[in-house]
Amino acid sequence: MAQTRQFFDPAKLPVVYHPGETLDEKLQEMGMGVKEFATRVSKPEKTVIAVLKGKSSITPDMAVAFEMVTKIPAHMWLRHQKRYDEFLARRKRAKSL
């Protein structure tokens, strides 16, 4: 049987946090509540709450809307979401090995 090369050590996976945590910090920094933020980004309050709780992903549309209010570029929100999704996939794979 051929050996498979392992490109990363599952035990050394860096912890990556959901971008909702960054959003929460930014809202606190801006002194803005969830309701006001949801209104400004034209998203339902429950959607923003789901992102803040890490239960929903940031979509490209959301990233652009978030950029307009937070001044954090949309590509940063999307990159953060992508890193988080990859982290979850790697952790899931490591657990199944």
Coordinates of N, CA and C in Angstrom, one line a residue:
M1 N 0.8 -1.2 0.0 CA 0.0 0.0 0.0 C 0.9 1.2 0.0
A2 N 0.6 2.2 -0.8 CA 1.4 3.4 -0.9 C 1.1 4.3 0.3
Q3 N 2.2 5.0 0.7 CA 2.1 5.9 1.8 C 1.5 7.2 1.3
T4 N 0.7 7.9 2.1 CA 0.3 9.2 1.7 C 1.1 10.2 2.5
R5 N 1.5 11.2 1.8 CA 2.2 12.3 2.5 C 1.2 13.2 3.2
Q6 N 1.6 13.5 4.4 CA 0.8 14.4 5.2 C 1.4 15.8 5.2
F7 N 0.7 16.8 4.8 CA 1.2 18.1 4.6 C 1.0 19.0 5.8
F8 N 0.3 18.5 6.8 CA 0.1 19.2 8.0 C -0.1 18.2 9.2
D9 N 0.3 18.7 10.3 CA 0.1 17.9 11.5 C -1.2 18.3 12.2
P10 N -2.2 17.4 12.2 CA -3.5 17.7 12.7 C -3.5 18.2 14.2
A11 N -2.5 17.8 14.9 CA -2.3 18.2 16.3 C -1.9 19.6 16.4
K12 N -1.3 20.2 15.3 CA -0.8 21.5 15.3 C -1.6 22.5 14.5
L13 N -2.9 22.1 14.3 CA -3.8 23.0 13.6 C -3.9 24.3 14.4
P14 N -3.7 25.5 13.7 CA -3.9 26.7 14.5 C -5.5 26.9 14.6
V15 N -5.8 27.4 15.7 CA -7.3 27.7 16.0 C -7.6 29.0 15.2
V16 N -8.7 28.8 14.4 CA -9.2 30.0 13.6 C -10.6 30.2 14.1
Y17 N -10.9 31.5 14.4 CA -12.2 31.8 14.9 C -13.2 32.3 13.8
H18 N -14.4 32.1 14.0 CA -15.5 32.5 13.1 C -15.4 34.1 12.9
P19 N -15.6 34.6 11.7 CA -15.5 36.0 11.5 C -16.6 36.8 12.3
G20 N -17.6 36.1 12.8 CA -18.6 36.8 13.7 C -17.9 37.4 14.9
E21 N -16.9 36.7 15.4 CA -16.2 37.3 16.6 C -15.5 38.6 16.2
T22 N -15.0 38.7 15.0 CA -14.4 40.0 14.6 C -15.4 41.0 14.4
L23 N -16.6 40.6 13.9 CA -17.7 41.6 13.7 C -18.2 42.1 15.1
D24 N -18.3 41.2 16.0 CA -18.7 41.6 17.4 C -17.7 42.6 18.0
E25 N -16.4 42.3 17.8 CA -15.4 43.3 18.3 C -15.6 44.6 17.7
K26 N -15.8 44.6 16.3 CA -15.9 45.8 15.6 C -17.1 46.6 16.0
L27 N -18.2 45.9 16.2 CA -19.4 46.6 16.6 C -19.3 47.3 18.0
Q28 N -18.6 46.6 18.9 CA -18.3 47.1 20.2 C -17.4 48.4 20.1
E29 N -16.4 48.3 19.2 CA -15.5 49.4 19.0 C -16.2 50.6 18.4
M30 N -17.2 50.3 17.6 CA -18.0 51.4 16.9 C -19.1 51.9 17.8
G31 N -19.4 51.2 18.9 CA -20.5 51.5 19.8 C -21.8 51.3 19.1
M32 N -21.9 50.3 18.3 CA -23.1 50.1 17.5 C -23.8 48.8 17.9
G33 N -25.1 48.8 18.0 CA -25.8 47.6 18.4 C -26.2 46.8 17.2
V34 N -26.7 45.6 17.4 CA -27.0 44.7 16.4 C -28.1 45.2 15.5
K35 N -29.1 45.8 16.1 CA -30.3 46.3 15.4 C -29.9 47.4 14.4
E36 N -29.1 48.4 14.9 CA -28.6 49.4 14.0 C -27.8 48.9 12.9
F37 N -26.9 48.0 13.2 CA -26.0 47.4 12.2 C -26.8 46.7 11.1
A38 N -27.8 45.9 11.6 CA -28.7 45.1 10.6 C -29.4 46.1 9.7
T39 N -29.9 47.2 10.2 CA -30.5 48.2 9.4 C -29.6 48.8 8.4
R40 N -28.4 49.1 8.8 CA -27.4 49.8 7.9 C -27.0 48.9 6.8
V41 N -26.9 47.6 7.1 CA -26.4 46.6 6.0 C -27.6 46.0 5.3
S42 N -28.8 46.4 5.6 CA -30.0 45.9 5.0 C -30.1 44.4 5.1
K43 N -29.9 43.9 6.2 CA -30.0 42.4 6.5 C -30.9 42.2 7.7
P44 N -31.6 41.1 7.7 CA -32.5 40.9 8.9 C -31.6 40.8 10.2
E45 N -32.1 41.2 11.3 CA -31.4 41.2 12.5 C -31.1 39.8 12.9
K46 N -31.9 38.8 12.6 CA -31.7 37.4 12.9 C -30.5 36.9 12.1
T47 N -30.3 37.4 10.9 CA -29.1 37.0 10.1 C -27.8 37.5 10.7
V48 N -27.8 38.7 11.2 CA -26.7 39.3 11.8 C -26.3 38.6 13.1
I49 N -27.4 38.3 13.9 CA -27.2 37.5 15.1 C -26.6 36.1 14.8
A50 N -27.1 35.5 13.8 CA -26.5 34.2 13.4 C -25.1 34.3 13.1
V51 N -24.7 35.3 12.4 CA -23.2 35.5 12.0 C -22.4 35.7 13.3
L52 N -23.0 36.6 14.2 CA -22.3 36.9 15.4 C -22.1 35.7 16.3
K53 N -23.0 34.7 16.3 CA -23.0 33.5 17.1 C -22.2 32.4 16.4
G54 N -21.7 32.7 15.1 CA -21.0 31.7 14.4 C -21.8 30.6 13.8
K55 N -23.1 30.9 13.6 CA -24.0 29.9 13.1 C -24.3 30.1 11.6
S56 N -23.8 31.2 11.1 CA -24.0 31.5 9.7 C -22.8 32.1 9.1
S57 N -22.5 31.8 7.8 CA -21.3 32.2 7.1 C -21.6 33.6 6.5
I58 N -20.5 34.3 6.3 CA -20.5 35.6 5.6 C -20.4 35.4 4.1
T59 N -21.5 35.8 3.4 CA -21.5 35.6 2.0 C -20.9 36.8 1.3
P60 N -20.5 36.7 0.0 CA -20.0 37.9 -0.7 C -20.9 39.1 -0.6
D61 N -22.2 39.0 -0.7 CA -23.1 40.1 -0.6 C -23.0 40.7 0.8
M62 N -23.0 39.9 1.8 CA -22.8 40.4 3.2 C -21.5 41.1 3.4
A63 N -20.5 40.6 2.8 CA -19.1 41.2 3.0 C -19.1 42.6 2.4
V64 N -19.7 42.8 1.3 CA -19.7 44.1 0.7 C -20.6 45.0 1.5
A65 N -21.7 44.6 2.0 CA -22.5 45.4 2.9 C -21.8 45.7 4.2
F66 N -21.1 44.7 4.8 CA -20.3 45.0 6.0 C -19.2 46.0 5.8
E67 N -18.6 45.9 4.6 CA -17.5 46.8 4.3 C -18.0 48.3 4.4
M68 N -19.2 48.5 3.9 CA -19.7 49.9 3.8 C -19.9 50.5 5.2
V69 N -20.2 49.6 6.2 CA -20.4 50.1 7.6 C -19.1 50.0 8.4
T70 N -18.4 48.9 8.3 CA -17.3 48.7 9.2 C -16.0 49.3 8.7
K71 N -15.9 49.6 7.4 CA -14.7 50.0 6.7 C -13.6 48.9 6.6
I72 N -14.0 47.7 6.9 CA -13.1 46.6 6.7 C -13.4 46.0 5.4
P73 N -12.4 45.9 4.5 CA -12.7 45.5 3.1 C -13.4 44.2 3.0
A74 N -14.2 44.1 2.0 CA -15.0 42.9 1.8 C -14.1 41.6 1.6
H75 N -13.0 41.8 0.9 CA -12.1 40.7 0.7 C -11.5 40.2 2.0
M76 N -11.4 41.0 3.0 CA -10.9 40.6 4.4 C -12.0 39.7 5.0
W77 N -13.3 40.1 5.0 CA -14.3 39.3 5.5 C -14.4 37.9 4.9
L78 N -14.3 37.9 3.5 CA -14.3 36.7 2.8 C -13.1 35.8 3.1
R79 N -12.0 36.4 3.2 CA -10.8 35.6 3.5 C -10.9 35.0 4.9
H80 N -11.4 35.8 5.8 CA -11.6 35.2 7.2 C -12.5 34.1 7.2
Q81 N -13.6 34.2 6.4 CA -14.6 33.1 6.3 C -14.0 31.9 5.7
K82 N -13.3 32.1 4.6 CA -12.6 31.0 3.9 C -11.6 30.2 4.9
R83 N -10.8 31.0 5.6 CA -9.9 30.4 6.5 C -10.7 29.6 7.6
Y84 N -11.8 30.1 8.1 CA -12.5 29.4 9.1 C -13.1 28.1 8.5
D85 N -13.7 28.2 7.3 CA -14.3 27.0 6.7 C -13.2 25.9 6.5
E86 N -12.0 26.4 6.0 CA -10.9 25.4 5.9 C -10.5 24.8 7.2
F87 N -10.5 25.6 8.2 CA -10.1 25.1 9.6 C -11.1 24.0 10.0
L88 N -12.4 24.2 9.8 CA -13.4 23.2 10.1 C -13.3 22.0 9.3
A89 N -13.0 22.1 8.0 CA -12.8 20.9 7.2 C -11.6 20.1 7.6
R90 N -10.5 20.8 7.9 CA -9.3 20.1 8.4 C -9.5 19.4 9.7
R91 N -10.2 20.1 10.6 CA -10.5 19.5 11.9 C -11.4 18.3 11.8
K92 N -12.4 18.4 10.9 CA -13.3 17.2 10.7 C -12.5 16.1 10.1
R93 N -11.7 16.3 9.1 CA -10.9 15.3 8.5 C -9.9 14.6 9.5
A94 N -9.3 15.4 10.3 CA -8.3 14.9 11.3 C -9.0 14.0 12.3
K95 N -10.2 14.3 12.6 CA -11.0 13.5 13.6 C -11.4 12.2 13.0
S96 N -11.6 12.2 11.6 CA -12.0 10.9 11.0 C -10.9 10.0 10.6
L97 N -9.6 10.4 10.8 CA -8.5 9.6 10.5 C -8.2 8.6 11.5

